[in-house]
PDB file of C-alpha atoms in Angstrom:
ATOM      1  CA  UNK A 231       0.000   0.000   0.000  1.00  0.00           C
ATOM      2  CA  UNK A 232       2.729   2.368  -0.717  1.00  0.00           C
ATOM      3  CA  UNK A 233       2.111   5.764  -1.296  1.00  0.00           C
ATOM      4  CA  UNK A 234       4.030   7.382  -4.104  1.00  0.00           C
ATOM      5  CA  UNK A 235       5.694   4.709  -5.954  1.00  0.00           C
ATOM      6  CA  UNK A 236       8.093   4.894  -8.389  1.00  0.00           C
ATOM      7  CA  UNK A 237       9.464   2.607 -11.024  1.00  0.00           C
ATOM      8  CA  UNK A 238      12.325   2.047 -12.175  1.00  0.00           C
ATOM      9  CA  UNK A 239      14.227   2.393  -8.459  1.00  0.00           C
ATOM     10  CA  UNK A 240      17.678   2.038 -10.973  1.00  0.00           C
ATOM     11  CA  UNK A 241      18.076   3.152 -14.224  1.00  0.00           C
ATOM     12  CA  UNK A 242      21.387   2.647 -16.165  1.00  0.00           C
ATOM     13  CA  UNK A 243      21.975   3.714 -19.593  1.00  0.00           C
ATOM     14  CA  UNK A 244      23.944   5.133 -22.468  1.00  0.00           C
ATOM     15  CA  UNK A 245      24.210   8.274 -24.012  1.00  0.00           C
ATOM     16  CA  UNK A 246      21.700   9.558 -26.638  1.00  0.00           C
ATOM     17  CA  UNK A 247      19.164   6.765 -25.300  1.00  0.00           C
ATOM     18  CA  UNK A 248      15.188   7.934 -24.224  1.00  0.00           C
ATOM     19  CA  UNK A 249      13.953   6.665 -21.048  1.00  0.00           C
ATOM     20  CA  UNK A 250      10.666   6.773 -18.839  1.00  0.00           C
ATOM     21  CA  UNK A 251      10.116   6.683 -15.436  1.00  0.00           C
ATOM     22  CA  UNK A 252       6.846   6.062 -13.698  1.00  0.00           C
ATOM     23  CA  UNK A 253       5.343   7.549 -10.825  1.00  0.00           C
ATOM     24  CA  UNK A 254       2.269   6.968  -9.346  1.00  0.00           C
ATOM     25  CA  UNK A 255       0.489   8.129  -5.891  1.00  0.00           C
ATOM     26  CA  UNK A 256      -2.817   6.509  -4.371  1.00  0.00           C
ATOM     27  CA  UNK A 257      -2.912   9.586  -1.516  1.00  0.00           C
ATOM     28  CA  UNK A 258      -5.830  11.172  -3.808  1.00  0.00           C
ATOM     29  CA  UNK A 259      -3.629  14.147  -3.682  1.00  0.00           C
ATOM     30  CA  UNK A 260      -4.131  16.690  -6.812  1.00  0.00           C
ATOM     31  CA  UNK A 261      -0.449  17.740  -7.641  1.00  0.00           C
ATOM     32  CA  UNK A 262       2.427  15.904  -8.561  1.00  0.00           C
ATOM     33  CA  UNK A 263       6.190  16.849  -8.526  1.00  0.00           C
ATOM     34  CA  UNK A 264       9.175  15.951 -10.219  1.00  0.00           C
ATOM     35  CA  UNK A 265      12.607  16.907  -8.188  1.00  0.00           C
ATOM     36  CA  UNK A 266      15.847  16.337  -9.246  1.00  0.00           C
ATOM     37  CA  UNK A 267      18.504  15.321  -6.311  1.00  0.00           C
ATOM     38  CA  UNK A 268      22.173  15.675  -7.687  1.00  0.00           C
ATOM     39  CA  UNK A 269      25.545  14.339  -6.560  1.00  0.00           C
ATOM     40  CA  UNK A 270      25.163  17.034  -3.966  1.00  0.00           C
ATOM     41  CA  UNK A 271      22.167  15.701  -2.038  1.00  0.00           C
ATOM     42  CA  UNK A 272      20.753  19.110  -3.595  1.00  0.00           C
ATOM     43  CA  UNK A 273      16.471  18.591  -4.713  1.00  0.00           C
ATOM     44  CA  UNK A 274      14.974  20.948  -7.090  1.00  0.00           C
ATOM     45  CA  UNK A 275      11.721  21.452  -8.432  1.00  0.00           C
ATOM     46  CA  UNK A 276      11.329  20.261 -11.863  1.00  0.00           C
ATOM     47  CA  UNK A 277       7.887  20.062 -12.730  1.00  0.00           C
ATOM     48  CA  UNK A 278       4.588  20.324 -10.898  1.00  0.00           C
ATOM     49  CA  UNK A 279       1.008  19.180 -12.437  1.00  0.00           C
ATOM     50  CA  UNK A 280      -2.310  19.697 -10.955  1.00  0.00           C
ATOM     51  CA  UNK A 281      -5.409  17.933 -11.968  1.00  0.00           C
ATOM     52  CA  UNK A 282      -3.298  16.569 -15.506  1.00  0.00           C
ATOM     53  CA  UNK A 283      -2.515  20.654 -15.991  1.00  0.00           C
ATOM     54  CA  UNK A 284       1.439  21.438 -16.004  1.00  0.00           C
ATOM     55  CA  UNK A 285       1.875  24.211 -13.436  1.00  0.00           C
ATOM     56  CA  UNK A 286       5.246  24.405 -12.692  1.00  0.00           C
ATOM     57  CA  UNK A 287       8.129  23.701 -15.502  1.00  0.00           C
ATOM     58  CA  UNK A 288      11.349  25.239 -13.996  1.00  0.00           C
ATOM     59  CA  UNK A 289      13.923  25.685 -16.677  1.00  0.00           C
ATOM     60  CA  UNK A 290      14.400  22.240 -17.471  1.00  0.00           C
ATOM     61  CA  UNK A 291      16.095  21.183 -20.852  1.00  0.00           C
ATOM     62  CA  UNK A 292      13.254  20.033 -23.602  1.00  0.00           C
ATOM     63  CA  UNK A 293      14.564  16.722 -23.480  1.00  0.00           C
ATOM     64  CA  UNK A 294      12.556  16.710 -20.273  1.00  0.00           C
ATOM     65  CA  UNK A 295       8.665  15.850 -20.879  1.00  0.00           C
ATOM     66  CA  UNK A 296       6.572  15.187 -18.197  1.00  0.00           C
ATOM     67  CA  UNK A 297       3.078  13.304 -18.719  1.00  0.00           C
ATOM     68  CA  UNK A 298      -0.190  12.743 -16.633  1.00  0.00           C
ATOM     69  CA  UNK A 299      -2.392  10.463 -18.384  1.00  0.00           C
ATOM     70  CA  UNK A 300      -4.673  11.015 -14.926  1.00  0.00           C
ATOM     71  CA  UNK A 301      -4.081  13.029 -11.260  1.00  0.00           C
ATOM     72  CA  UNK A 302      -3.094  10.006  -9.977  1.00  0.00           C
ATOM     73  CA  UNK A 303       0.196   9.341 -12.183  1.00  0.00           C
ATOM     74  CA  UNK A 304       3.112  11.296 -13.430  1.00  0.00           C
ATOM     75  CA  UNK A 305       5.441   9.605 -15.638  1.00  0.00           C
ATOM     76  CA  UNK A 306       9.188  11.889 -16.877  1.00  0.00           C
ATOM     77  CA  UNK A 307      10.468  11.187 -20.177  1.00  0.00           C
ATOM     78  CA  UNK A 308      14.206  11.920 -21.189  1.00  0.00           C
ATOM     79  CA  UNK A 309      15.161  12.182 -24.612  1.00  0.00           C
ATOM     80  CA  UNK A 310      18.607  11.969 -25.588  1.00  0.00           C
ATOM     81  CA  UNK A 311      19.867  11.486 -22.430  1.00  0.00           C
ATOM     82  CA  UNK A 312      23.604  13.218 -21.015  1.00  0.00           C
ATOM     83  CA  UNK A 313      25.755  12.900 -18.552  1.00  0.00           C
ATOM     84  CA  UNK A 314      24.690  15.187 -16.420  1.00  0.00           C
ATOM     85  CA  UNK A 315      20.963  14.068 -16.071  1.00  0.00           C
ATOM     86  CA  UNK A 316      22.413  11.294 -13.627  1.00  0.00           C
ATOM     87  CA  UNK A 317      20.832  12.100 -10.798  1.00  0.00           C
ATOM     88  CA  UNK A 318      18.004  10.548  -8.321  1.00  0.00           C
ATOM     89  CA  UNK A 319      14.578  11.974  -9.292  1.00  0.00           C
ATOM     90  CA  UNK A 320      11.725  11.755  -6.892  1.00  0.00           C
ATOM     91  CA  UNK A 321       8.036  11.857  -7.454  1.00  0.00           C
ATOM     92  CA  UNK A 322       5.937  13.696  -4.889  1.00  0.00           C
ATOM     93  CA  UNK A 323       2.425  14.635  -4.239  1.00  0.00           C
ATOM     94  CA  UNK A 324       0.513  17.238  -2.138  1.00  0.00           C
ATOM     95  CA  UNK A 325      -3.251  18.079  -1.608  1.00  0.00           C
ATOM     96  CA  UNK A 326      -3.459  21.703  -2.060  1.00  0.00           C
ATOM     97  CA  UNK A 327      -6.508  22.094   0.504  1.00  0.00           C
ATOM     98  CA  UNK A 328      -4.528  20.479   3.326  1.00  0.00           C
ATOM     99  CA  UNK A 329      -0.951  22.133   3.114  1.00  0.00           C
ATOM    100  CA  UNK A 330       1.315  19.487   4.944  1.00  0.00           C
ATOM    101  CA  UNK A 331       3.666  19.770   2.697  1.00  0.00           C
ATOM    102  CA  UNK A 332       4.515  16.606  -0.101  1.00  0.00           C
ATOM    103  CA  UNK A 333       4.873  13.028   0.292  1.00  0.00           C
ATOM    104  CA  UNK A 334       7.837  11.486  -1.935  1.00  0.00           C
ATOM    105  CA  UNK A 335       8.515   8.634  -3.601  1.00  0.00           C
ATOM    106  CA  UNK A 336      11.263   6.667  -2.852  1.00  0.00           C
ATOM    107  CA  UNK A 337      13.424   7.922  -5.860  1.00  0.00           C
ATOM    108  CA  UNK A 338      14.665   6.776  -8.991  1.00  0.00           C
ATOM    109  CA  UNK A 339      18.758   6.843  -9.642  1.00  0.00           C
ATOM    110  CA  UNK A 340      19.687   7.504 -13.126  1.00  0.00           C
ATOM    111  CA  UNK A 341      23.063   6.271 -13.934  1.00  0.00           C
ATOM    112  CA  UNK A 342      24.040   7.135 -17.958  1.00  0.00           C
ATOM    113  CA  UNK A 343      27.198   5.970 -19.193  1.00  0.00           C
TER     114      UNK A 343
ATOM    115  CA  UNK B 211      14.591  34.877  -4.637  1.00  0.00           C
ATOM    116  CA  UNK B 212      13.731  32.535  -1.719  1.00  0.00           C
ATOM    117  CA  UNK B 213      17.258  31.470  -0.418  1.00  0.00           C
ATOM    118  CA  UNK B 214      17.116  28.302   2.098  1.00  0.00           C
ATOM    119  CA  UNK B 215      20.996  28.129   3.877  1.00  0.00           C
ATOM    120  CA  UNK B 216      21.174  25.224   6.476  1.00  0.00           C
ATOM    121  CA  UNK B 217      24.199  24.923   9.049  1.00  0.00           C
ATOM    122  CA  UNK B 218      26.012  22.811   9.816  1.00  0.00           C
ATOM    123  CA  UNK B 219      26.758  20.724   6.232  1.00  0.00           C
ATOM    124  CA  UNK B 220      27.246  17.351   8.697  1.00  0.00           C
ATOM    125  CA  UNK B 221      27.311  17.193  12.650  1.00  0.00           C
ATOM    126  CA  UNK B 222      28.652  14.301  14.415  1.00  0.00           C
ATOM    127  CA  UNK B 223      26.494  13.471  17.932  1.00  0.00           C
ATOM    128  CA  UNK B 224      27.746  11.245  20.864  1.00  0.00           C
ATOM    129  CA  UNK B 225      24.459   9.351  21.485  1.00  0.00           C
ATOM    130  CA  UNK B 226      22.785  11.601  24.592  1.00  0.00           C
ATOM    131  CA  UNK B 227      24.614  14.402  23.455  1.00  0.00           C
ATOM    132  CA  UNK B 228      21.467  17.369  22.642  1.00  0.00           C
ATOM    133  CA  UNK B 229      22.053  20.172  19.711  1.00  0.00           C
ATOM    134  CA  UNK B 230      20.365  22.065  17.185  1.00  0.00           C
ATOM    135  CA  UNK B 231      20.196  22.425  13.376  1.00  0.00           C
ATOM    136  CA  UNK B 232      19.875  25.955  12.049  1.00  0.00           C
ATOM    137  CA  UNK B 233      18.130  26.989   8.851  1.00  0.00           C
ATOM    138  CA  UNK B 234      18.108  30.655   7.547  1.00  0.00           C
ATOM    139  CA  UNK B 235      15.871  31.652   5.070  1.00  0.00           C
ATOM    140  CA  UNK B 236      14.487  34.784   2.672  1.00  0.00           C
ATOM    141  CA  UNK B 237      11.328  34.644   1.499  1.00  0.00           C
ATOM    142  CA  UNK B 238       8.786  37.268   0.325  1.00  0.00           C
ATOM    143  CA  UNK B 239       5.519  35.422   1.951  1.00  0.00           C
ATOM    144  CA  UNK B 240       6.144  32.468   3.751  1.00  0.00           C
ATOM    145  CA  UNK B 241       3.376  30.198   3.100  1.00  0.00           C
ATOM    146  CA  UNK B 242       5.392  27.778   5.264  1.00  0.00           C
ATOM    147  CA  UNK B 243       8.463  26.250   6.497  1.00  0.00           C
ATOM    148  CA  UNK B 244       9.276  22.121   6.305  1.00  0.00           C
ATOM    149  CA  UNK B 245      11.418  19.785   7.852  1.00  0.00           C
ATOM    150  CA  UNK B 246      12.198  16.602   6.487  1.00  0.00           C
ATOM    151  CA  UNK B 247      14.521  13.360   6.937  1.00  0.00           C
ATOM    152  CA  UNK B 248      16.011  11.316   4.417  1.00  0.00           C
ATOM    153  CA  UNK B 249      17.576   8.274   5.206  1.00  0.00           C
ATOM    154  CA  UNK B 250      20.286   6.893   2.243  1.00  0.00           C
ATOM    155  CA  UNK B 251      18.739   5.400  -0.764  1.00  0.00           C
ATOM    156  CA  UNK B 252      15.017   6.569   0.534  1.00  0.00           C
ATOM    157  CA  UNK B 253      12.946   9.573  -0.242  1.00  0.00           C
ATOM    158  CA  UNK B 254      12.305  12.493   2.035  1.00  0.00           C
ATOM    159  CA  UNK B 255      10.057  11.961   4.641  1.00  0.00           C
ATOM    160  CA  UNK B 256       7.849  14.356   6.470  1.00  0.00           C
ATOM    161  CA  UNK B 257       8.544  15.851  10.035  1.00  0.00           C
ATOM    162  CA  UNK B 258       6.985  18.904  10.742  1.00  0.00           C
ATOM    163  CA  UNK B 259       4.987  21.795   9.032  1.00  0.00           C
ATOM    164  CA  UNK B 260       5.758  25.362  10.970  1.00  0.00           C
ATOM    165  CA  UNK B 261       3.522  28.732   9.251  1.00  0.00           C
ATOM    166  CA  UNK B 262       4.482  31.560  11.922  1.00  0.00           C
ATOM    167  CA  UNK B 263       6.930  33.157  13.741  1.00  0.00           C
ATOM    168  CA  UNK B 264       6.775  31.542  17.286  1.00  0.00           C
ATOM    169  CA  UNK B 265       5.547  28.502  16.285  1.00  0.00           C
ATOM    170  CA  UNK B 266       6.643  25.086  18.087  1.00  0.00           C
ATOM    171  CA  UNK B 267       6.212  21.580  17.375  1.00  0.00           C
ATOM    172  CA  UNK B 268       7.236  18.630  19.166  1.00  0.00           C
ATOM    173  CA  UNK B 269       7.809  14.683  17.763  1.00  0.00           C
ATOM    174  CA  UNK B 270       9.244  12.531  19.775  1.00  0.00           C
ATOM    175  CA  UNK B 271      13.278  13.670  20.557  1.00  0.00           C
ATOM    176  CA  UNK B 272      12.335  16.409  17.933  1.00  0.00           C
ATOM    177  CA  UNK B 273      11.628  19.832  18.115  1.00  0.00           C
ATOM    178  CA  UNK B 274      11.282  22.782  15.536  1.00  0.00           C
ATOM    179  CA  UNK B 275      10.828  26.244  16.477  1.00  0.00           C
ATOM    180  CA  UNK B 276      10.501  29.428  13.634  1.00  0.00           C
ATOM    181  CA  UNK B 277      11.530  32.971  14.329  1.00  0.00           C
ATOM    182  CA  UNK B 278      11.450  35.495  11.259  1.00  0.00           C
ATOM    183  CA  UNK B 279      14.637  34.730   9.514  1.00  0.00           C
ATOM    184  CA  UNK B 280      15.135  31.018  10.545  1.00  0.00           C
ATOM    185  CA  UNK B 281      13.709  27.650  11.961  1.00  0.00           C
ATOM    186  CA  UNK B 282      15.858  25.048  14.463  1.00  0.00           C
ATOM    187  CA  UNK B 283      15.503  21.631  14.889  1.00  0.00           C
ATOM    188  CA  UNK B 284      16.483  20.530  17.996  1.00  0.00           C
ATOM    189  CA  UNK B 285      17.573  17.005  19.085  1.00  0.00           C
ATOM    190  CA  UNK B 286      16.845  16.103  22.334  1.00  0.00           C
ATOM    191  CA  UNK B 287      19.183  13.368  23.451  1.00  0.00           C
ATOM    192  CA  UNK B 288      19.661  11.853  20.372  1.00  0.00           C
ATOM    193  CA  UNK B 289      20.225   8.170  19.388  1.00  0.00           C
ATOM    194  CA  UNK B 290      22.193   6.060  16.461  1.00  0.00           C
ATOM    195  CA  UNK B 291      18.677   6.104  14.565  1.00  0.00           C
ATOM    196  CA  UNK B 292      18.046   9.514  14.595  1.00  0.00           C
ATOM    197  CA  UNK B 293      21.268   9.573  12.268  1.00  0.00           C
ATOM    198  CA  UNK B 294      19.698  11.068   8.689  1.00  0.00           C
ATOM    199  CA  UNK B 295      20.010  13.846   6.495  1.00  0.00           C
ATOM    200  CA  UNK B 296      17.319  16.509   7.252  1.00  0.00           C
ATOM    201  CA  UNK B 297      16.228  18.375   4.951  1.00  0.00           C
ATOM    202  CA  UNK B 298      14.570  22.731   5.855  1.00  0.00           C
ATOM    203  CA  UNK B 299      12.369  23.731   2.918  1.00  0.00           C
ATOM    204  CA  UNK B 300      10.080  26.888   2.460  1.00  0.00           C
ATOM    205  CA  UNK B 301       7.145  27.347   0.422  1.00  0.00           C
ATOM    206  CA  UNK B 302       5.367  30.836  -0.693  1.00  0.00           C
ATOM    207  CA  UNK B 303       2.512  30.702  -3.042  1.00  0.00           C
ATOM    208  CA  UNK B 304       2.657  31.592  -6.084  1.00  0.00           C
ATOM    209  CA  UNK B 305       1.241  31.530  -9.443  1.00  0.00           C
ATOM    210  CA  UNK B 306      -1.584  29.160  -8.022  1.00  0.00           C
ATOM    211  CA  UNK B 307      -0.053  26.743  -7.079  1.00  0.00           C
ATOM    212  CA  UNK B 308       3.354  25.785  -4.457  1.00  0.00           C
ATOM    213  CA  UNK B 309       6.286  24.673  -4.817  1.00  0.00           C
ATOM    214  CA  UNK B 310       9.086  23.809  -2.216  1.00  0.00           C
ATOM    215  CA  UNK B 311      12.623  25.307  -2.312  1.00  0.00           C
ATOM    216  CA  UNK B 312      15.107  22.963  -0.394  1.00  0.00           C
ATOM    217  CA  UNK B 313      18.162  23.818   1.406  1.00  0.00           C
ATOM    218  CA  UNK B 314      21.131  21.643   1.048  1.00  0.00           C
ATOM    219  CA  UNK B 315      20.494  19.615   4.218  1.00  0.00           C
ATOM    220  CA  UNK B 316      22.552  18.735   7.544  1.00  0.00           C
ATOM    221  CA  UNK B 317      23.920  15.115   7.444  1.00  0.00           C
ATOM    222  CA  UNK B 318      23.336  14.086  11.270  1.00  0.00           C
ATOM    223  CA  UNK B 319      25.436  10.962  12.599  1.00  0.00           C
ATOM    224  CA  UNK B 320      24.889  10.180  16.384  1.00  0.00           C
ATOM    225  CA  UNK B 321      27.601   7.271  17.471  1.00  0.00           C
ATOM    226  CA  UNK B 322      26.945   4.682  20.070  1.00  0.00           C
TER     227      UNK B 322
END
């Protein structure tokens, strides 16, 4: 009965290749997240959806596409992947009428080669 | 821009041995000030939710308190489990909708 679940949990690939990850949160919570944690423990804000609508897309490369088929799931799309996108992205959720702040997934590391 | 700054980068804790975590912040409306843990490998998870200056909350060997400018978290005679990274974060609305902005966090280690 987990939350916000996230799949993969490890991603490894090469250069140039497109990848998905999945995210999906049975809270009934109306926004999703995307954050970005780097080799610095630092998390950002990538994207935020409400209700399926994209509300928040903070400066992140085009390669980056985030999807909602439904409020419940938000799946991140890389194209062409670098690098630098290694990382551990976590999914979160929030219900905007009870602010107590998000509920993560357990992340996804991104390893490209 | 909302700035989160969190002090110390890691603290090392004799189990028993009580301190404090310090985050600063700048924000134009605080909408409200976080605290979270992460353990390795795991996703943030939440601790406390403070909205106003003077605020207190209490969990377990936990405490945060919020002035104007910055929140502690205080550890009241902490143990090897209480070893995480926590994490301060502020929100401010904006546009609709909210969004967190996370300091860099303090790595805790308490030894036996």
């Amino acid at each position: 009965d987990t939350a916000v679940s996230q799949t993969p949990k490890y991603l490894v690939t090469q250069m140039g290749n497109d990848k998905s990850i999945k995210c999906e949160q049975n809270l009934g919570h109306d926004t999703m997240y995307w954050y970005k944690q780097d080799s610095k423990k630092f998390l950002k804000i990538m994207f935020s959806y409400n209700n399926k609508e994209l509300i928040i897309n903070e400066t992140v490369p085009n390669r980056f596409s985030p999807k909602s088929p439904d409020k419940a799931h938000l799946n991140l799309h890389i194209n062409s992947l670098e690098l630098g996108d290694s990382a551990v992205y976590f999914c979160a959720s929030s219900q905007d009428d009870r602010w107590e702040g998000y509920t993560f997934g357990s992340g996804t590391r991104l390893t490209v080669v | 821009e909302d700035q989160v700054t969190q002090s110390p980068e890691a603290l090392r804790l004799q189990e028993g041995e009580s301190s404090s975590l310090n985050c600063s912040y700048t924000v134009s409306g605080l909408r409200g000030l976080f605290w979270y843990r992460q353990d390795p490998g795991k996703g943030p998870e939440f601790l406390f939710t403070l909205y106003s200056a003077g605020e207190e909350k209490e969990k377990e060997r936990l405490k945060a308190t919020l002035t104007k400018k910055e929140s502690f978290l205080h550890i009241t005679a902490p143990k090897p489990e209480d070893s995480a990274t926590y994490l301060c974060a502020l929100a401010h609305t904006g546009g609709g909708s909210e969004k967190l902005v996370f300091g860099k966090g303090t790595k805790l280690t308490v030894n036996p």
